[in-house]
mmCIF file of C-alpha atoms and ligand atoms in Angstrom:
data_model
loop_
_atom_site.group_PDB
_atom_site.id
_atom_site.type_symbol
_atom_site.label_atom_id
_atom_site.label_comp_id
_atom_site.label_asym_id
_atom_site.label_seq_id
_atom_site.Cartn_x
_atom_site.Cartn_y
_atom_site.Cartn_z
ATOM 1 C CA MET A 1 -9.092 -0.927 -31.390
ATOM 2 C CA ASP A 2 -11.279 1.818 -30.273
ATOM 3 C CA SER A 3 -9.588 3.638 -27.243
ATOM 4 C CA VAL A 4 -12.865 4.701 -25.783
ATOM 5 C CA ARG A 5 -13.463 0.896 -25.055
ATOM 6 C CA ASN A 6 -10.074 0.181 -23.799
ATOM 7 C CA PRO A 7 -10.568 -1.731 -20.544
ATOM 8 C CA PHE A 8 -7.122 -1.125 -19.427
ATOM 9 C CA ALA A 9 -7.229 2.504 -19.409
ATOM 10 C CA PRO A 10 -6.179 3.853 -16.114
ATOM 11 C CA GLY A 11 -9.253 4.706 -14.101
ATOM 12 C CA ALA A 12 -10.635 6.126 -10.824
ATOM 13 C CA GLY A 13 -8.432 4.533 -7.757
ATOM 14 C CA SER A 14 -6.611 2.298 -10.226
ATOM 15 C CA ARG A 15 -9.166 -0.211 -9.960
ATOM 16 C CA PRO A 16 -8.247 -3.034 -12.293
ATOM 17 C CA PRO A 17 -10.761 -4.392 -14.943
ATOM 18 C CA GLU A 18 -10.302 -7.651 -13.422
ATOM 19 C CA LEU A 19 -8.926 -8.122 -9.790
ATOM 20 C CA ALA A 20 -7.191 -11.537 -10.412
ATOM 21 C CA GLY A 21 -5.553 -13.737 -8.091
ATOM 22 C CA ARG A 22 -6.560 -12.165 -4.732
ATOM 23 C CA ASP A 23 -9.512 -14.426 -3.603
ATOM 24 C CA ALA A 24 -7.801 -15.755 -0.402
ATOM 25 C CA ILE A 25 -6.959 -12.185 0.714
ATOM 26 C CA ILE A 26 -10.312 -10.847 -0.005
ATOM 27 C CA GLU A 27 -12.025 -13.921 1.830
ATOM 28 C CA GLU A 28 -9.935 -13.586 4.844
ATOM 29 C CA ALA A 29 -10.705 -9.697 5.029
ATOM 30 C CA THR A 30 -14.407 -10.383 4.588
ATOM 31 C CA VAL A 31 -14.494 -12.852 7.328
ATOM 32 C CA ALA A 32 -12.975 -10.584 9.760
ATOM 33 C CA ILE A 33 -15.156 -7.773 8.913
ATOM 34 C CA GLN A 34 -18.241 -10.065 9.710
ATOM 35 C CA ARG A 35 -16.707 -11.356 12.729
ATOM 36 C CA ALA A 36 -16.266 -7.811 14.100
ATOM 37 C CA LEU A 37 -19.975 -7.076 13.450
ATOM 38 C CA LEU A 38 -20.800 -10.274 15.773
ATOM 39 C CA GLY A 39 -18.560 -8.942 18.425
ATOM 40 C CA LYS A 40 -16.109 -11.839 17.907
ATOM 41 C CA SER A 41 -12.450 -11.269 17.975
ATOM 42 C CA VAL A 42 -10.573 -10.362 14.672
ATOM 43 C CA ARG A 43 -7.130 -10.311 13.534
ATOM 44 C CA SER A 44 -5.725 -7.384 11.820
ATOM 45 C CA GLN A 45 -4.237 -7.868 8.408
ATOM 46 C CA MET A 46 -1.154 -6.275 6.996
ATOM 47 C CA LEU A 47 -0.545 -6.472 3.275
ATOM 48 C CA LEU A 48 3.103 -6.465 2.372
ATOM 49 C CA GLY A 49 4.493 -6.303 -1.205
ATOM 50 C CA LEU A 50 6.626 -4.110 -3.644
ATOM 51 C CA ARG A 51 5.297 -1.293 -5.640
ATOM 52 C CA GLY A 52 2.653 -1.663 -8.206
ATOM 53 C CA VAL A 53 1.540 -5.310 -7.118
ATOM 54 C CA GLY A 54 -1.894 -4.181 -6.118
ATOM 55 C CA LYS A 55 -1.938 -3.384 -2.467
ATOM 56 C CA THR A 56 -3.855 -0.099 -2.537
ATOM 57 C CA VAL A 57 -6.322 -1.727 -4.940
ATOM 58 C CA LEU A 58 -6.942 -4.310 -2.279
ATOM 59 C CA LEU A 59 -7.379 -1.899 0.485
ATOM 60 C CA ASN A 60 -9.988 0.009 -1.649
ATOM 61 C CA LYS A 61 -11.733 -3.257 -2.287
ATOM 62 C CA ILE A 62 -11.694 -4.243 1.486
ATOM 63 C CA GLU A 63 -13.100 -0.806 2.288
ATOM 64 C CA ASP A 64 -15.905 -1.389 -0.025
ATOM 65 C CA ILE A 65 -16.814 -4.739 1.610
ATOM 66 C CA ALA A 66 -16.592 -3.215 5.056
ATOM 67 C CA GLN A 67 -18.930 -0.385 3.972
ATOM 68 C CA GLN A 68 -21.428 -2.873 2.473
ATOM 69 C CA ALA A 69 -21.402 -4.876 5.534
ATOM 70 C CA GLY A 70 -22.312 -1.913 7.651
ATOM 71 C CA HIS A 71 -19.072 -0.680 9.051
ATOM 72 C CA VAL A 72 -17.895 2.964 9.387
ATOM 73 C CA THR A 73 -14.419 3.199 7.696
ATOM 74 C CA THR A 74 -11.566 5.464 8.024
ATOM 75 C CA SER A 75 -8.918 5.108 5.200
ATOM 76 C CA ALA A 76 -5.529 7.131 5.052
ATOM 77 C CA GLU A 77 -2.382 7.083 3.290
ATOM 78 C CA VAL A 78 0.743 7.938 5.116
ATOM 79 C CA ARG A 79 3.038 10.468 3.324
ATOM 80 C CA GLU A 80 7.075 10.446 3.739
ATOM 81 C CA LYS A 81 7.776 12.066 7.184
ATOM 82 C CA GLN A 82 4.057 12.389 8.114
ATOM 83 C CA ARG A 83 3.142 11.946 11.857
ATOM 84 C CA LEU A 84 0.219 9.375 12.686
ATOM 85 C CA SER A 85 -1.511 12.061 14.893
ATOM 86 C CA ASP A 86 -1.602 14.524 12.116
ATOM 87 C CA LEU A 87 -2.853 11.748 9.754
ATOM 88 C CA LEU A 88 -5.492 10.376 11.941
ATOM 89 C CA ALA A 89 -6.979 13.406 13.937
ATOM 90 C CA PRO A 90 -9.109 14.844 11.245
ATOM 91 C CA ARG A 91 -10.356 11.480 9.787
ATOM 92 C CA LEU A 92 -11.497 10.242 13.261
ATOM 93 C CA SER A 93 -13.391 13.326 13.948
ATOM 94 C CA GLN A 94 -15.386 12.591 10.618
ATOM 95 C CA VAL A 95 -16.090 8.966 11.766
ATOM 96 C CA LEU A 96 -17.173 10.138 15.255
ATOM 97 C CA ARG A 97 -19.611 12.497 13.739
ATOM 98 C CA ARG A 98 -21.195 9.798 11.674
ATOM 99 C CA LEU A 99 -21.461 7.662 14.733
ATOM 100 C CA SER A 100 -23.042 10.535 16.806
ATOM 101 C CA LEU A 101 -25.975 10.427 14.392
ATOM 102 C CA VAL A 102 -26.838 7.095 15.614
ATOM 103 C CA GLU A 103 -29.120 7.751 18.496
ATOM 104 C CA SER A 104 -27.891 4.623 20.689
ATOM 105 C CA ALA A 105 -24.273 5.852 20.300
ATOM 106 C CA ARG A 106 -24.676 9.631 20.815
ATOM 107 C CA ARG A 107 -23.316 9.383 24.452
ATOM 108 C CA GLN A 108 -20.289 7.395 23.484
ATOM 109 C CA ALA A 109 -19.460 9.179 20.347
ATOM 110 C CA HIS A 110 -19.455 12.462 22.326
ATOM 111 C CA ALA A 111 -17.320 10.956 24.978
ATOM 112 C CA ALA A 112 -14.826 9.885 22.045
ATOM 113 C CA LEU A 113 -15.125 13.438 20.570
ATOM 114 C CA ARG A 114 -13.948 14.921 23.774
ATOM 115 C CA ALA A 115 -11.057 12.490 23.883
ATOM 116 C CA LEU A 116 -10.228 13.453 20.384
ATOM 117 C CA ARG A 117 -10.271 16.996 21.523
ATOM 118 C CA SER A 118 -7.808 16.351 24.242
ATOM 119 C CA PHE A 119 -5.572 14.494 21.742
ATOM 120 C CA VAL A 120 -5.580 17.433 19.287
ATOM 121 C CA SER A 121 -4.623 19.898 21.795
ATOM 122 C CA VAL A 122 -1.924 17.719 23.477
ATOM 123 C CA PHE A 123 -0.423 16.999 20.288
ATOM 124 C CA LYS A 124 -0.628 20.602 19.141
ATOM 125 C CA LEU A 125 -2.454 19.627 15.964
ATOM 126 C CA SER A 126 -3.608 22.687 14.462
ATOM 127 C CA TYR A 127 -6.534 21.663 12.203
ATOM 128 C CA GLY A 128 -9.364 23.892 11.118
ATOM 129 C CA GLU A 129 -11.039 20.572 9.975
ATOM 130 C CA VAL A 130 -10.875 18.973 13.336
ATOM 131 C CA ASN A 131 -12.948 21.669 14.829
ATOM 132 C CA VAL A 132 -14.048 19.471 17.633
ATOM 133 C CA SER A 133 -16.896 21.586 19.219
ATOM 134 C CA VAL A 134 -16.959 19.832 22.453
ATOM 135 C CA ASP A 135 -15.008 20.373 25.932
ATOM 136 C CA ALA A 136 -11.785 18.182 26.258
ATOM 137 C CA GLU A 137 -12.136 15.332 28.781
ATOM 138 C CA ALA A 138 -9.326 15.714 31.450
ATOM 139 C CA GLY A 139 -7.338 12.506 31.899
ATOM 140 C CA VAL A 140 -8.235 10.979 28.568
ATOM 141 C CA ALA A 141 -5.923 10.902 25.614
ATOM 142 C CA ASP A 142 -4.142 13.899 27.112
ATOM 143 C CA SER A 143 -0.962 12.444 28.404
ATOM 144 C CA GLY A 144 1.283 13.419 25.408
ATOM 145 C CA ASP A 145 2.312 9.955 25.226
ATOM 146 C CA LEU A 146 1.011 8.887 21.992
ATOM 147 C CA GLU A 147 0.989 4.911 22.738
ATOM 148 C CA SER A 148 -1.453 5.509 25.744
ATOM 149 C CA ASP A 149 -3.270 8.505 24.059
ATOM 150 C CA LEU A 150 -4.090 6.661 20.753
ATOM 151 C CA THR A 151 -5.271 3.604 22.845
ATOM 152 C CA ASP A 152 -7.537 5.831 24.790
ATOM 153 C CA LEU A 153 -8.817 7.247 21.610
ATOM 154 C CA PHE A 154 -9.456 3.934 19.813
ATOM 155 C CA LEU A 155 -11.132 2.442 22.766
ATOM 156 C CA ARG A 156 -13.561 5.286 22.707
ATOM 157 C CA ILE A 157 -14.267 4.944 19.046
ATOM 158 C CA GLY A 158 -14.593 1.164 19.486
ATOM 159 C CA GLU A 159 -17.102 1.797 22.211
ATOM 160 C CA ALA A 160 -19.187 4.155 20.111
ATOM 161 C CA ALA A 161 -19.069 1.720 17.262
ATOM 162 C CA GLN A 162 -20.362 -0.960 19.521
ATOM 163 C CA ALA A 163 -23.158 1.148 21.022
ATOM 164 C CA ALA A 164 -24.158 2.049 17.385
ATOM 165 C CA ASP A 165 -24.241 -1.703 16.560
ATOM 166 C CA LYS A 166 -21.698 -1.094 13.926
ATOM 167 C CA ALA A 167 -18.072 -1.854 13.688
ATOM 168 C CA TRP A 168 -15.079 0.305 12.693
ATOM 169 C CA THR A 169 -12.568 -0.449 9.901
ATOM 170 C CA LEU A 170 -9.434 1.413 9.756
ATOM 171 C CA LEU A 171 -7.381 1.149 6.784
ATOM 172 C CA ILE A 172 -3.687 2.688 6.638
ATOM 173 C CA ASP A 173 -1.674 2.711 3.194
ATOM 174 C CA GLU A 174 2.087 3.183 2.874
ATOM 175 C CA ILE A 175 2.697 2.112 6.372
ATOM 176 C CA GLN A 176 6.375 2.125 5.868
ATOM 177 C CA TYR A 177 6.520 5.901 6.131
ATOM 178 C CA LEU A 178 5.543 5.703 9.791
ATOM 179 C CA CYS A 179 8.262 6.429 12.109
ATOM 180 C CA GLU A 180 9.056 3.558 14.549
ATOM 181 C CA ASP A 181 7.495 5.388 17.504
ATOM 182 C CA ASP A 182 4.152 5.827 15.611
ATOM 183 C CA PHE A 183 4.150 2.487 14.277
ATOM 184 C CA ALA A 184 4.618 0.956 17.826
ATOM 185 C CA ALA A 185 1.956 3.089 19.208
ATOM 186 C CA LEU A 186 -0.628 2.061 16.556
ATOM 187 C CA ILE A 187 0.444 -1.494 17.435
ATOM 188 C CA VAL A 188 -0.351 -1.169 20.989
ATOM 189 C CA ALA A 189 -3.544 0.563 20.470
ATOM 190 C CA LEU A 190 -4.831 -2.081 18.195
ATOM 191 C CA HIS A 191 -3.493 -4.720 20.717
ATOM 192 C CA LYS A 192 -5.711 -3.271 23.655
ATOM 193 C CA ILE A 193 -8.644 -2.973 21.409
ATOM 194 C CA ASN A 194 -8.293 -6.633 20.571
ATOM 195 C CA GLN A 195 -8.181 -7.455 24.324
ATOM 196 C CA LYS A 196 -11.510 -5.880 24.779
ATOM 197 C CA GLU A 197 -12.964 -7.410 21.845
ATOM 198 C CA LEU A 198 -14.481 -4.150 20.550
ATOM 199 C CA PRO A 199 -15.687 -4.203 16.871
ATOM 200 C CA VAL A 200 -12.636 -2.722 15.272
ATOM 201 C CA VAL A 201 -10.792 -4.069 12.266
ATOM 202 C CA PHE A 202 -7.487 -2.660 10.936
ATOM 203 C CA PHE A 203 -5.881 -3.318 7.533
ATOM 204 C CA GLY A 204 -2.500 -1.962 6.644
ATOM 205 C CA ALA A 205 -0.487 -1.961 3.541
ATOM 206 C CA GLY A 206 3.100 -1.268 2.868
ATOM 207 C CA LEU A 207 6.448 -2.174 1.578
ATOM 208 C CA PRO A 208 7.948 -5.473 2.795
ATOM 209 C CA GLN A 209 10.377 -3.711 5.205
ATOM 210 C CA VAL A 210 7.438 -3.224 7.531
ATOM 211 C CA ALA A 211 7.997 -6.499 8.710
ATOM 212 C CA GLY A 212 11.459 -5.663 10.177
ATOM 213 C CA LEU A 213 10.420 -4.212 13.475
ATOM 214 C CA SER A 214 12.419 -4.497 16.599
ATOM 215 C CA GLY A 215 11.798 -4.980 20.360
ATOM 216 C CA ASP A 216 8.373 -4.900 22.043
ATOM 217 C CA ALA A 217 6.790 -3.674 18.867
ATOM 218 C CA LYS A 218 7.855 -6.859 17.142
ATOM 219 C CA SER A 219 6.653 -9.258 19.488
ATOM 220 C CA TYR A 220 3.212 -7.437 19.605
ATOM 221 C CA ALA A 221 3.008 -7.078 15.978
ATOM 222 C CA GLU A 222 3.586 -10.877 15.345
ATOM 223 C CA ARG A 223 0.748 -11.710 17.507
ATOM 224 C CA LEU A 224 -1.588 -9.079 16.289
ATOM 225 C CA PHE A 225 -1.076 -8.956 12.438
ATOM 226 C CA LEU A 226 -1.836 -11.818 9.980
ATOM 227 C CA TYR A 227 0.807 -10.615 7.227
ATOM 228 C CA SER A 228 -0.178 -11.441 3.664
ATOM 229 C CA ALA A 229 2.466 -11.205 0.953
ATOM 230 C CA VAL A 230 1.021 -9.409 -2.252
ATOM 231 C CA GLY A 231 3.156 -10.350 -5.146
ATOM 232 C CA ALA A 232 3.356 -10.886 -8.859
ATOM 233 C CA LEU A 233 0.355 -12.986 -10.136
ATOM 234 C CA ASP A 234 1.068 -16.448 -11.174
ATOM 235 C CA SER A 235 0.722 -17.356 -14.736
ATOM 236 C CA GLU A 236 -2.988 -18.487 -14.731
ATOM 237 C CA ASP A 237 -3.993 -15.407 -12.912
ATOM 238 C CA ALA A 238 -2.040 -13.171 -14.958
ATOM 239 C CA LYS A 239 -3.561 -14.676 -18.162
ATOM 240 C CA ARG A 240 -7.064 -14.117 -16.627
ATOM 241 C CA ALA A 241 -6.192 -10.536 -15.754
ATOM 242 C CA ILE A 242 -5.411 -9.968 -19.270
ATOM 243 C CA ARG A 243 -8.061 -12.326 -21.137
ATOM 244 C CA GLN A 244 -11.170 -11.577 -19.132
ATOM 245 C CA PRO A 245 -11.377 -7.783 -19.797
ATOM 246 C CA VAL A 246 -10.616 -8.329 -23.499
ATOM 247 C CA GLU A 247 -13.394 -10.870 -23.745
ATOM 248 C CA ALA A 248 -15.694 -8.757 -21.794
ATOM 249 C CA GLU A 249 -15.432 -6.326 -24.455
ATOM 250 C CA GLY A 250 -16.236 -8.960 -27.118
ATOM 251 C CA GLU A 251 -12.655 -9.173 -28.425
ATOM 252 C CA VAL A 252 -10.126 -11.871 -28.603
ATOM 253 C CA ILE A 253 -6.531 -12.207 -27.568
ATOM 254 C CA THR A 254 -4.273 -15.066 -28.685
ATOM 255 C CA ASP A 255 -2.398 -17.458 -26.517
ATOM 256 C CA ALA A 256 0.887 -16.233 -27.969
ATOM 257 C CA ALA A 257 0.006 -12.636 -27.549
ATOM 258 C CA ILE A 258 -0.762 -13.470 -23.847
ATOM 259 C CA ASP A 259 2.540 -15.526 -23.488
ATOM 260 C CA GLU A 260 4.613 -12.435 -24.610
ATOM 261 C CA ILE A 261 2.872 -10.176 -22.122
ATOM 262 C CA ILE A 262 3.401 -12.535 -19.209
ATOM 263 C CA ARG A 263 7.089 -13.047 -20.222
ATOM 264 C CA GLN A 264 7.582 -9.281 -20.380
ATOM 265 C CA THR A 265 5.748 -8.436 -17.011
ATOM 266 C CA ARG A 266 6.389 -11.377 -15.168
ATOM 267 C CA GLY A 267 3.037 -11.004 -13.796
ATOM 268 C CA TYR A 268 3.397 -7.828 -12.184
ATOM 269 C CA PRO A 269 0.077 -6.309 -11.962
ATOM 270 C CA TYR A 270 1.061 -2.589 -12.871
ATOM 271 C CA TYR A 271 2.911 -3.816 -15.923
ATOM 272 C CA LEU A 272 0.109 -6.147 -16.812
ATOM 273 C CA GLN A 273 -2.387 -3.156 -17.078
ATOM 274 C CA GLU A 274 0.387 -1.221 -18.950
ATOM 275 C CA TRP A 275 0.856 -3.975 -21.580
ATOM 276 C CA GLY A 276 -2.828 -4.748 -21.849
ATOM 277 C CA TYR A 277 -3.483 -0.982 -22.482
ATOM 278 C CA GLN A 278 -0.833 -0.953 -25.380
ATOM 279 C CA CYS A 279 -1.950 -4.224 -26.998
ATOM 280 C CA TRP A 280 -5.564 -2.922 -27.266
ATOM 281 C CA GLU A 281 -4.313 0.420 -28.802
ATOM 282 C CA ARG A 282 -2.198 -1.641 -31.319
ATOM 283 C CA ALA A 283 -4.915 -4.054 -32.665
ATOM 284 C CA ASP A 284 -7.825 -3.782 -35.207
ATOM 285 C CA GLU A 285 -11.312 -3.606 -34.336
ATOM 286 C CA GLY A 286 -12.768 -7.023 -34.572
ATOM 287 C CA GLN A 287 -9.531 -8.745 -35.135
ATOM 288 C CA PRO A 288 -7.718 -10.809 -32.376
ATOM 289 C CA ILE A 289 -4.820 -9.326 -30.534
ATOM 290 C CA GLU A 290 -1.812 -11.281 -31.741
ATOM 291 C CA ALA A 291 1.754 -11.709 -30.838
ATOM 292 C CA ALA A 292 2.805 -9.108 -33.349
ATOM 293 C CA HIS A 293 0.704 -6.488 -31.597
ATOM 294 C CA ALA A 294 2.123 -7.563 -28.231
ATOM 295 C CA ALA A 295 5.665 -7.321 -29.375
ATOM 296 C CA ARG A 296 5.063 -3.676 -30.593
ATOM 297 C CA ALA A 297 3.206 -2.992 -27.261
ATOM 298 C CA THR A 298 6.454 -4.075 -25.471
ATOM 299 C CA ILE A 299 8.430 -1.335 -27.143
ATOM 300 C CA GLU A 300 5.920 1.439 -26.313
ATOM 301 C CA ALA A 301 5.147 0.008 -22.685
ATOM 302 C CA ILE A 302 8.697 0.156 -21.837
ATOM 303 C CA ARG A 303 9.223 3.605 -23.253
ATOM 304 C CA ARG A 304 6.281 4.765 -21.227
ATOM 305 C CA LEU A 305 7.250 3.128 -17.922
ATOM 306 C CA ASP A 306 10.865 4.452 -18.594
ATOM 307 C CA GLU A 307 9.618 8.056 -18.674
ATOM 308 C CA GLY A 308 6.963 7.773 -16.120
ATOM 309 C CA PHE A 309 6.750 4.948 -13.380
ATOM 310 C CA PHE A 310 10.338 4.208 -13.253
ATOM 311 C CA ASN A 311 11.619 7.777 -13.931
ATOM 312 C CA VAL A 312 9.598 9.649 -11.465
ATOM 313 C CA ARG A 313 10.936 7.430 -8.616
ATOM 314 C CA PHE A 314 14.436 7.902 -9.841
ATOM 315 C CA GLU A 315 14.097 11.589 -9.966
ATOM 316 C CA ARG A 316 13.403 11.746 -6.225
ATOM 317 C CA LEU A 317 16.974 10.481 -5.491
ATOM 318 C CA THR A 318 20.109 12.768 -4.924
ATOM 319 C CA PRO A 319 23.116 12.239 -7.212
ATOM 320 C CA LYS A 320 24.687 10.204 -4.378
ATOM 321 C CA GLU A 321 21.810 8.074 -3.962
ATOM 322 C CA ARG A 322 21.589 7.483 -7.711
ATOM 323 C CA GLU A 323 25.147 6.174 -7.684
ATOM 324 C CA TYR A 324 24.271 3.658 -5.115
ATOM 325 C CA VAL A 325 21.256 2.418 -6.755
ATOM 326 C CA LEU A 326 23.322 2.460 -10.058
ATOM 327 C CA ALA A 327 25.755 0.125 -8.250
ATOM 328 C CA MET A 328 23.199 -2.170 -7.241
ATOM 329 C CA ALA A 329 21.779 -2.641 -11.044
ATOM 330 C CA ARG A 330 25.195 -3.285 -12.205
ATOM 331 C CA LEU A 331 25.378 -6.307 -9.848
ATOM 332 C CA GLY A 332 22.574 -7.890 -11.802
ATOM 333 C CA ALA A 333 19.236 -8.907 -10.528
ATOM 334 C CA GLY A 334 18.753 -8.642 -6.784
ATOM 335 C CA PRO A 335 18.744 -9.186 -4.086
ATOM 336 C CA TYR A 336 22.151 -7.690 -3.379
ATOM 337 C CA ARG A 337 24.633 -8.009 -0.539
ATOM 338 C CA SER A 338 25.243 -4.558 0.919
ATOM 339 C CA SER A 339 28.681 -5.153 1.357
ATOM 340 C CA ASP A 340 29.053 -6.092 -2.522
ATOM 341 C CA VAL A 341 27.562 -2.767 -3.155
ATOM 342 C CA ALA A 342 29.999 -0.973 -0.974
ATOM 343 C CA ASP A 343 32.719 -3.022 -2.815
ATOM 344 C CA ALA A 344 31.578 -1.803 -5.902
ATOM 345 C CA LEU A 345 31.658 1.926 -4.823
ATOM 346 C CA GLY A 346 35.049 1.638 -3.140
ATOM 347 C CA GLU A 347 33.556 2.435 0.187
ATOM 348 C CA THR A 348 32.942 0.434 3.408
ATOM 349 C CA HIS A 349 29.741 -1.026 4.271
ATOM 350 C CA GLN A 350 29.377 1.311 7.406
ATOM 351 C CA SER A 351 30.247 4.557 5.685
ATOM 352 C CA LEU A 352 27.462 3.876 3.398
ATOM 353 C CA GLY A 353 24.873 3.255 6.118
ATOM 354 C CA PRO A 354 23.395 6.642 6.104
ATOM 355 C CA ARG A 355 22.997 6.810 2.396
ATOM 356 C CA ARG A 356 21.528 3.340 2.479
ATOM 357 C CA ALA A 357 19.005 4.441 5.240
ATOM 358 C CA GLN A 358 17.916 7.544 3.199
ATOM 359 C CA ILE A 359 17.058 5.431 0.118
ATOM 360 C CA ILE A 360 15.169 3.017 2.373
ATOM 361 C CA ASN A 361 13.256 5.937 3.959
ATOM 362 C CA LYS A 362 12.287 7.185 0.559
ATOM 363 C CA GLY A 363 10.927 3.732 -0.188
ATOM 364 C CA MET A 364 13.082 2.843 -3.141
ATOM 365 C CA ILE A 365 14.996 -0.025 -1.569
ATOM 366 C CA TYR A 366 14.380 -2.337 1.315
ATOM 367 C CA SER A 367 16.220 -4.908 3.190
ATOM 368 C CA PRO A 368 14.810 -8.490 2.606
ATOM 369 C CA GLY A 369 17.214 -9.817 5.285
ATOM 370 C CA HIS A 370 20.117 -8.925 7.326
ATOM 371 C CA GLY A 371 22.903 -7.432 5.238
ATOM 372 C CA ASP A 372 20.729 -7.675 1.901
ATOM 373 C CA ILE A 373 19.211 -5.004 -0.105
ATOM 374 C CA ALA A 374 16.848 -5.024 -2.998
ATOM 375 C CA PHE A 375 14.629 -2.842 -4.922
ATOM 376 C CA THR A 376 11.121 -1.987 -3.932
ATOM 377 C CA VAL A 377 9.984 -1.502 -7.581
ATOM 378 C CA PRO A 378 10.085 -4.620 -9.586
ATOM 379 C CA MET A 379 12.540 -4.723 -12.611
ATOM 380 C CA PHE A 380 14.013 -1.278 -11.478
ATOM 381 C CA ASP A 381 17.497 -2.691 -12.377
ATOM 382 C CA GLU A 382 16.694 -3.291 -16.024
ATOM 383 C CA PHE A 383 15.497 0.263 -16.160
ATOM 384 C CA LEU A 384 18.705 1.545 -14.740
ATOM 385 C CA MET A 385 20.537 -0.677 -17.365
ATOM 386 C CA ARG A 386 18.518 0.888 -20.124
ATOM 387 C CA LYS A 387 19.097 4.544 -18.839
ATOM 388 C CA TYR A 388 22.754 3.853 -18.191
ATOM 389 C CA PRO A 389 24.008 1.107 -20.367
ATOM 390 C CA PRO A 390 27.229 -0.405 -19.484
ATOM 391 C CA ALA A 391 30.432 1.016 -21.377
ATOM 392 C CA GLN A 392 31.208 -0.988 -24.284
HETATM 393 N N1 ADP B 401 -5.107 -8.494 -8.851
HETATM 394 C C1 ADP B 401 -4.922 -7.497 -9.855
HETATM 395 N N2 ADP B 401 -5.072 -8.168 -11.228
HETATM 396 C C2 ADP B 401 -4.966 -7.326 -12.109
HETATM 397 N N3 ADP B 401 -4.377 -5.835 -11.965
HETATM 398 C C3 ADP B 401 -4.035 -5.487 -10.702
HETATM 399 C C4 ADP B 401 -4.308 -6.323 -9.753
HETATM 400 N N4 ADP B 401 -4.101 -5.475 -8.549
HETATM 401 C C5 ADP B 401 -3.637 -4.514 -8.957
HETATM 402 N N5 ADP B 401 -3.655 -4.242 -10.338
HETATM 403 C C6 ADP B 401 -3.255 -3.079 -11.263
HETATM 404 O O1 ADP B 401 -1.916 -2.777 -10.817
HETATM 405 C C7 ADP B 401 -1.631 -1.495 -10.761
HETATM 406 C C8 ADP B 401 -1.045 -1.186 -9.365
HETATM 407 O O2 ADP B 401 -2.156 -1.223 -8.338
HETATM 408 P P1 ADP B 401 -1.829 -0.693 -6.932
HETATM 409 O O3 ADP B 401 -2.861 -0.984 -5.922
HETATM 410 O O4 ADP B 401 -1.499 0.884 -6.969
HETATM 411 O O5 ADP B 401 -0.377 -1.125 -6.510
HETATM 412 P P2 ADP B 401 0.400 -0.760 -4.948
HETATM 413 O O6 ADP B 401 -0.609 -0.148 -4.108
HETATM 414 O O7 ADP B 401 0.650 -2.147 -4.652
HETATM 415 O O8 ADP B 401 1.537 -0.018 -5.427
HETATM 416 C C9 ADP B 401 -3.039 -0.825 -10.888
HETATM 417 O O9 ADP B 401 -3.090 -0.307 -12.181
HETATM 418 C C10 ADP B 401 -4.141 -1.904 -10.693
HETATM 419 O O10 ADP B 401 -5.110 -1.652 -11.550
HETATM 420 MG MG1 MG B 402 -0.179 1.804 -3.277
#
């Protein structure tokens, strides 16, 4: 069919043609956004799931909803090894500039900008973009302790949003890349805001390991966040994710073709889009997409995933780390006992600790439970077995 009309072609922000199966999460977020505007207490939401399940798409959707409802929004994605202060400072300055344009909030926004100024200098953030053209306020957000300074800053921003009769939505993606101290500081700051009932809502997204915090941060987090698991779509939703976009283009796809797609993708959103794309490319204009097209799509989709999605991630691992993940894959489908991986490599569980930790830090594997380990990319084990077939 005409590639120009292919509804599964990757577009801006990886927005899917049909956002299937996420109504409950969207509804929950919408309610929080509206409650914040009414000055009512809200719960922060944390979306956790593997790679390619649609977390970023959801955060984008939630940001749209918040903006339409009249929130000012700040969205950011943490990069590996990035500090929270680096990530937030320039973005907070933007949001405060916007709030300072509202007459009723000018004074509070200014106060918040002064707090930001202190924050920037105490954390030695060298940003042309921040360029906060106000004097620092002594004693606010300048202790050098991220936990209390971030709290000061968030409180000021919340007060400015309140004075503007607005609310502030903060969205942070790839939360698992925050170091433990930064994550703890974020949690404490959000917790304090919550107690003051300021109009601030937080949405985070990350790999499932984010739930594995320790100490005080953990007990705070459990009260603070509503955790939502984002996973593969169930069969009804997966069918809709494929059928709806095809039919919206005036074309038809058979049940048998859809069954093949679901069997191959197991309902994982990223893979559904890939298979949908390939099916469309293989079918003829005005003729139904059939099982035979889907079968050919499977071959092409797997080839493309192996070369792209899977391989770029594999390439980021060192030779030693590759050995480790290969040993995992050879044990079959996960999760795996880390002691079994150690046995397979002829090493001890302890000696492999640092290597395992590095692969976790790279976001390739995570620990779903004590002593267990699993891939963060669905079906990564199958990719590795294709790439390194067992000796005959
Ligand atoms: N609910 C959904 N239904 C159909 N496709 C989806 C859905 N959510 C995400 N996708 C598609 O899956 C892919 C991965 O989404 P993304 O948000 O980048 O995943 P993540 O951030 O979890 O890695 C994108 O191509 C997106 O269009
Ligand atoms: Mg993402």
